[in-house]
Structures are given as structure tokens and as C-alpha cells.
Amino acid sequence: MSSNTVYVLNGPNLNLLGLREPEIYGSATLDDIAGMLEDRARELGLEIDMRQSNHEGHLVDWMHEAQAEGAKAILINPGAYTHTSIALLDAARAIRTPVIEVHLSDPMQREAFRHISYIGMAARQTVAGHGPHSYLIALEAAAQL
Ligand code: DQA
């Protein structure tokens, strides 16, 4: 763990990437995305700490931990908690670690209930709609911070 570490936090159902609604989310698994990010992070002189949980409180705890550990940034795909979780919004506001919101799909182009993003209200940036590449774009943005 160092100030070059980027936390990459993934919320509910993202453990099923690759199997889950592939017509929306594609065929890459979360491990595939982690591998891709690690390769690029190495080139950028960064380290990745990639995690996934189906539980909202774990994501809150990890955001606090990222700050306590002096992480460079947090990339977070909160899954459906994007659209429901004031706790994640408050966590993003409670810490100084920059937060970048990531989505594989573009929630704004989907059902109306996905159009609100609480975490987006505190995120430095939102990257959405580029499939697994969204994570890479967000990593490049983190590297610039
Ligand atoms: C998602 C979009 C959310 O609306 C959805 O609930 C997800 C995945 C995405 O990466 O496209 O679980 O965050």
C-alpha cells in the first residue's frame, strides 16, 4: 500500500460479470478487468487494489480505508447502489481521497430509475458506457490527479 495505490471498488452483482446480462455488460469477467487494470497501472507507476462486495457497508468501509491508507484515488462502480445509496455519497463527501465513478453501461441511456446517481454528486468524474474500457479511462484520469 502506497500513495500510488488506486482502490477499485465494485458493488453488487459485479462478481457475476461475464455471465450477467452479457448483452449489456459484455463477456469480460471482473478478473479480466483486474488484469487489464494491473497491466496499465504498472505502466503508469500505479498499484491497483481491486475489490468487490455485494454489501453496501463493505463499500463504505473500504472508502474510509482508502483515505486512512493514503490511497491516490478510488475508482468505484457501485452497481445498483449508484442509484440508491446516500451512504456512499456521504462517504465520498466525508473523505478527501478523490472518487471517480465508473460504469460499464451508460445508466443515462437505460431505465429512468438509473438516471439518478448519488455517488456522481460527489465524484470528480464519471466514466460510463465504454464497457471494461470505462475502468481504463478512469485509471488514466486517476493517474493525472
Ligand atoms: C452498472 C449500472 C448500474 O445501473 C447497474 O445496477 C449495475 C452495473 C454498470 O456498470 O453499468 O449493476 O453500474
PDB file of C-alpha atoms and ligand atoms in Angstrom:
ATOM      1  CA  MET A   1       0.000   0.000   0.000  1.00  0.00           C
ATOM      2  CA  SER A   2       1.386   3.384  -1.005  1.00  0.00           C
ATOM      3  CA  SER A   3       0.229   6.776  -2.176  1.00  0.00           C
ATOM      4  CA  ASN A   4       0.373   5.289  -5.667  1.00  0.00           C
ATOM      5  CA  THR A   5      -2.338   2.768  -4.840  1.00  0.00           C
ATOM      6  CA  VAL A   6      -5.690   3.156  -6.557  1.00  0.00           C
ATOM      7  CA  TYR A   7      -8.612   1.374  -4.896  1.00  0.00           C
ATOM      8  CA  VAL A   8     -11.013  -0.123  -7.446  1.00  0.00           C
ATOM      9  CA  LEU A   9     -14.270  -0.895  -5.654  1.00  0.00           C
ATOM     10  CA  ASN A  10     -17.074  -2.873  -7.237  1.00  0.00           C
ATOM     11  CA  GLY A  11     -20.580  -3.247  -5.888  1.00  0.00           C
ATOM     12  CA  PRO A  12     -23.355  -5.812  -6.062  1.00  0.00           C
ATOM     13  CA  ASN A  13     -23.647  -8.377  -8.845  1.00  0.00           C
ATOM     14  CA  LEU A  14     -20.382  -7.338 -10.455  1.00  0.00           C
ATOM     15  CA  ASN A  15     -18.893 -10.651  -9.254  1.00  0.00           C
ATOM     16  CA  LEU A  16     -21.104 -12.190 -11.961  1.00  0.00           C
ATOM     17  CA  LEU A  17     -19.628 -10.135 -14.813  1.00  0.00           C
ATOM     18  CA  GLY A  18     -19.121 -12.289 -17.870  1.00  0.00           C
ATOM     19  CA  LEU A  19     -22.265 -14.307 -17.060  1.00  0.00           C
ATOM     20  CA  ARG A  20     -24.572 -11.496 -16.082  1.00  0.00           C
ATOM     21  CA  GLU A  21     -26.675  -9.963 -18.905  1.00  0.00           C
ATOM     22  CA  PRO A  22     -23.760 -10.181 -21.387  1.00  0.00           C
ATOM     23  CA  GLU A  23     -25.767  -8.224 -23.981  1.00  0.00           C
ATOM     24  CA  ILE A  24     -25.495  -5.225 -21.615  1.00  0.00           C
ATOM     25  CA  TYR A  25     -22.259  -5.832 -19.729  1.00  0.00           C
ATOM     26  CA  GLY A  26     -20.204  -7.891 -22.196  1.00  0.00           C
ATOM     27  CA  SER A  27     -18.241 -11.096 -21.713  1.00  0.00           C
ATOM     28  CA  ALA A  28     -15.246  -9.856 -19.708  1.00  0.00           C
ATOM     29  CA  THR A  29     -15.120 -11.028 -16.090  1.00  0.00           C
ATOM     30  CA  LEU A  30     -14.088  -8.865 -13.163  1.00  0.00           C
ATOM     31  CA  ASP A  31     -10.793 -10.804 -13.100  1.00  0.00           C
ATOM     32  CA  ASP A  32     -10.250  -9.905 -16.779  1.00  0.00           C
ATOM     33  CA  ILE A  33     -10.803  -6.242 -15.904  1.00  0.00           C
ATOM     34  CA  ALA A  34      -8.457  -6.504 -12.904  1.00  0.00           C
ATOM     35  CA  GLY A  35      -5.743  -7.967 -15.167  1.00  0.00           C
ATOM     36  CA  MET A  36      -6.202  -5.192 -17.719  1.00  0.00           C
ATOM     37  CA  LEU A  37      -6.022  -2.539 -14.999  1.00  0.00           C
ATOM     38  CA  GLU A  38      -2.944  -4.083 -13.395  1.00  0.00           C
ATOM     39  CA  ASP A  39      -1.087  -4.067 -16.728  1.00  0.00           C
ATOM     40  CA  ARG A  40      -1.887  -0.418 -17.376  1.00  0.00           C
ATOM     41  CA  ALA A  41      -1.266   0.563 -13.743  1.00  0.00           C
ATOM     42  CA  ARG A  42       2.245  -0.921 -13.942  1.00  0.00           C
ATOM     43  CA  GLU A  43       2.978   1.262 -16.977  1.00  0.00           C
ATOM     44  CA  LEU A  44       1.658   4.292 -15.120  1.00  0.00           C
ATOM     45  CA  GLY A  45       3.668   3.527 -11.971  1.00  0.00           C
ATOM     46  CA  LEU A  46       0.494   2.821 -10.001  1.00  0.00           C
ATOM     47  CA  GLU A  47      -0.809  -0.122  -7.993  1.00  0.00           C
ATOM     48  CA  ILE A  48      -4.336  -1.470  -8.066  1.00  0.00           C
ATOM     49  CA  ASP A  49      -6.280  -2.769  -5.083  1.00  0.00           C
ATOM     50  CA  MET A  50      -9.368  -4.327  -6.673  1.00  0.00           C
ATOM     51  CA  ARG A  51     -12.304  -5.456  -4.529  1.00  0.00           C
ATOM     52  CA  GLN A  52     -15.930  -6.468  -4.920  1.00  0.00           C
ATOM     53  CA  SER A  53     -18.767  -6.770  -2.433  1.00  0.00           C
ATOM     54  CA  ASN A  54     -22.492  -7.278  -2.592  1.00  0.00           C
ATOM     55  CA  HIS A  55     -22.826  -5.366   0.698  1.00  0.00           C
ATOM     56  CA  GLU A  56     -23.171  -1.600   0.877  1.00  0.00           C
ATOM     57  CA  GLY A  57     -21.377  -1.253   4.234  1.00  0.00           C
ATOM     58  CA  HIS A  58     -18.271  -3.007   2.905  1.00  0.00           C
ATOM     59  CA  LEU A  59     -18.022  -0.364   0.196  1.00  0.00           C
ATOM     60  CA  VAL A  60     -18.377   2.405   2.803  1.00  0.00           C
ATOM     61  CA  ASP A  61     -15.694   0.785   4.987  1.00  0.00           C
ATOM     62  CA  TRP A  62     -13.322   0.442   2.026  1.00  0.00           C
ATOM     63  CA  MET A  63     -13.777   4.097   1.103  1.00  0.00           C
ATOM     64  CA  HIS A  64     -12.805   5.069   4.661  1.00  0.00           C
ATOM     65  CA  GLU A  65      -9.875   2.644   4.498  1.00  0.00           C
ATOM     66  CA  ALA A  66      -8.657   4.152   1.214  1.00  0.00           C
ATOM     67  CA  GLN A  67      -8.378   7.524   2.920  1.00  0.00           C
ATOM     68  CA  ALA A  68      -6.788   6.092   6.083  1.00  0.00           C
ATOM     69  CA  GLU A  69      -4.210   4.261   3.952  1.00  0.00           C
ATOM     70  CA  GLY A  70      -3.437   7.366   1.891  1.00  0.00           C
ATOM     71  CA  ALA A  71      -4.615   5.913  -1.421  1.00  0.00           C
ATOM     72  CA  LYS A  72      -4.200   8.053  -4.509  1.00  0.00           C
ATOM     73  CA  ALA A  73      -7.794   7.667  -5.683  1.00  0.00           C
ATOM     74  CA  ILE A  74     -10.861   5.469  -5.580  1.00  0.00           C
ATOM     75  CA  LEU A  75     -12.467   4.159  -8.743  1.00  0.00           C
ATOM     76  CA  ILE A  76     -15.908   2.895  -7.831  1.00  0.00           C
ATOM     77  CA  ASN A  77     -18.593   1.068  -9.737  1.00  0.00           C
ATOM     78  CA  PRO A  78     -21.290   0.863  -7.077  1.00  0.00           C
ATOM     79  CA  GLY A  79     -23.633  -1.199  -9.299  1.00  0.00           C
ATOM     80  CA  ALA A  80     -27.249  -0.578  -8.303  1.00  0.00           C
ATOM     81  CA  TYR A  81     -26.113   1.261  -5.133  1.00  0.00           C
ATOM     82  CA  THR A  82     -25.259   4.085  -7.534  1.00  0.00           C
ATOM     83  CA  HIS A  83     -28.957   4.845  -7.714  1.00  0.00           C
ATOM     84  CA  THR A  84     -29.939   4.281  -4.085  1.00  0.00           C
ATOM     85  CA  SER A  85     -27.066   4.875  -1.716  1.00  0.00           C
ATOM     86  CA  ILE A  86     -26.873   8.149   0.150  1.00  0.00           C
ATOM     87  CA  ALA A  87     -24.419   6.314   2.439  1.00  0.00           C
ATOM     88  CA  LEU A  88     -21.931   6.039  -0.430  1.00  0.00           C
ATOM     89  CA  LEU A  89     -22.483   9.694  -1.328  1.00  0.00           C
ATOM     90  CA  ASP A  90     -21.850  10.693   2.284  1.00  0.00           C
ATOM     91  CA  ALA A  91     -18.716   8.507   2.394  1.00  0.00           C
ATOM     92  CA  ALA A  92     -17.377  10.181  -0.760  1.00  0.00           C
ATOM     93  CA  ARG A  93     -18.040  13.575   0.831  1.00  0.00           C
ATOM     94  CA  ALA A  94     -16.522  12.503   4.145  1.00  0.00           C
ATOM     95  CA  ILE A  95     -13.109  11.682   2.699  1.00  0.00           C
ATOM     96  CA  ARG A  96     -10.545  13.723   0.818  1.00  0.00           C
ATOM     97  CA  THR A  97      -9.471  10.844  -1.426  1.00  0.00           C
ATOM     98  CA  PRO A  98     -10.691  11.644  -4.944  1.00  0.00           C
ATOM     99  CA  VAL A  99     -13.513   9.415  -6.169  1.00  0.00           C
ATOM    100  CA  ILE A 100     -14.103   8.550  -9.815  1.00  0.00           C
ATOM    101  CA  GLU A 101     -17.408   6.862 -10.724  1.00  0.00           C
ATOM    102  CA  VAL A 102     -17.251   4.040 -13.270  1.00  0.00           C
ATOM    103  CA  HIS A 103     -19.938   2.139 -15.173  1.00  0.00           C
ATOM    104  CA  LEU A 104     -19.720  -0.439 -17.935  1.00  0.00           C
ATOM    105  CA  SER A 105     -23.056   0.581 -19.414  1.00  0.00           C
ATOM    106  CA  ASP A 106     -24.393   4.125 -19.646  1.00  0.00           C
ATOM    107  CA  PRO A 107     -27.118   4.325 -16.999  1.00  0.00           C
ATOM    108  CA  MET A 108     -28.398   7.575 -18.538  1.00  0.00           C
ATOM    109  CA  GLN A 109     -29.380   5.633 -21.669  1.00  0.00           C
ATOM    110  CA  ARG A 110     -31.252   2.982 -19.683  1.00  0.00           C
ATOM    111  CA  GLU A 111     -34.352   2.842 -17.436  1.00  0.00           C
ATOM    112  CA  ALA A 112     -35.391   6.089 -15.719  1.00  0.00           C
ATOM    113  CA  PHE A 113     -34.613   4.624 -12.268  1.00  0.00           C
ATOM    114  CA  ARG A 114     -30.935   4.507 -13.279  1.00  0.00           C
ATOM    115  CA  HIS A 115     -30.806   8.195 -14.180  1.00  0.00           C
ATOM    116  CA  ILE A 116     -30.020   9.389 -10.673  1.00  0.00           C
ATOM    117  CA  SER A 117     -26.513   8.778  -9.364  1.00  0.00           C
ATOM    118  CA  TYR A 118     -25.883   9.688  -5.737  1.00  0.00           C
ATOM    119  CA  ILE A 119     -22.164   8.902  -5.864  1.00  0.00           C
ATOM    120  CA  GLY A 120     -21.984  11.040  -9.003  1.00  0.00           C
ATOM    121  CA  MET A 121     -22.861  14.077  -6.879  1.00  0.00           C
ATOM    122  CA  ALA A 122     -19.504  13.764  -5.112  1.00  0.00           C
ATOM    123  CA  ALA A 123     -17.368  12.127  -7.821  1.00  0.00           C
ATOM    124  CA  ARG A 124     -14.611  14.092  -9.540  1.00  0.00           C
ATOM    125  CA  GLN A 125     -15.591  12.448 -12.769  1.00  0.00           C
ATOM    126  CA  THR A 126     -17.947   9.825 -14.177  1.00  0.00           C
ATOM    127  CA  VAL A 127     -16.890   7.388 -16.887  1.00  0.00           C
ATOM    128  CA  ALA A 128     -19.753   5.326 -18.322  1.00  0.00           C
ATOM    129  CA  GLY A 129     -20.767   3.404 -21.398  1.00  0.00           C
ATOM    130  CA  HIS A 130     -17.404   2.081 -22.600  1.00  0.00           C
ATOM    131  CA  GLY A 131     -17.655  -1.470 -21.242  1.00  0.00           C
ATOM    132  CA  PRO A 132     -14.472  -2.636 -19.462  1.00  0.00           C
ATOM    133  CA  HIS A 133     -12.658   0.268 -21.111  1.00  0.00           C
ATOM    134  CA  SER A 134     -14.538   2.612 -18.721  1.00  0.00           C
ATOM    135  CA  TYR A 135     -12.240   1.346 -15.959  1.00  0.00           C
ATOM    136  CA  LEU A 136      -9.128   2.086 -18.031  1.00  0.00           C
ATOM    137  CA  ILE A 137     -10.316   5.603 -18.863  1.00  0.00           C
ATOM    138  CA  ALA A 138     -10.972   6.175 -15.150  1.00  0.00           C
ATOM    139  CA  LEU A 139      -7.488   4.868 -14.292  1.00  0.00           C
ATOM    140  CA  GLU A 140      -5.926   7.306 -16.771  1.00  0.00           C
ATOM    141  CA  ALA A 141      -7.914  10.098 -15.085  1.00  0.00           C
ATOM    142  CA  ALA A 142      -6.702   8.941 -11.655  1.00  0.00           C
ATOM    143  CA  ALA A 143      -3.107   8.965 -12.912  1.00  0.00           C
ATOM    144  CA  GLN A 144      -3.498  12.659 -13.798  1.00  0.00           C
ATOM    145  CA  LEU A 145      -4.561  13.625 -10.256  1.00  0.00           C
TER     146      LEU A 145
HETATM  147  C1  DQA B   1     -23.693  -0.570 -13.654  1.00  0.00           C
HETATM  148  C2  DQA B   1     -25.006   0.158 -13.994  1.00  0.00           C
HETATM  149  C3  DQA B   1     -25.998   0.042 -12.868  1.00  0.00           C
HETATM  150  O1  DQA B   1     -27.214   0.687 -13.219  1.00  0.00           O
HETATM  151  C4  DQA B   1     -26.305  -1.422 -12.581  1.00  0.00           C
HETATM  152  O2  DQA B   1     -27.174  -1.526 -11.465  1.00  0.00           O
HETATM  153  C5  DQA B   1     -25.086  -2.232 -12.396  1.00  0.00           C
HETATM  154  C6  DQA B   1     -23.941  -2.008 -13.266  1.00  0.00           C
HETATM  155  C7  DQA B   1     -22.701  -0.566 -14.824  1.00  0.00           C
HETATM  156  O3  DQA B   1     -21.530  -0.808 -14.591  1.00  0.00           O
HETATM  157  O4  DQA B   1     -23.104  -0.360 -15.973  1.00  0.00           O
HETATM  158  O5  DQA B   1     -25.045  -3.128 -11.554  1.00  0.00           O
HETATM  159  O6  DQA B   1     -23.087   0.109 -12.567  1.00  0.00           O
END
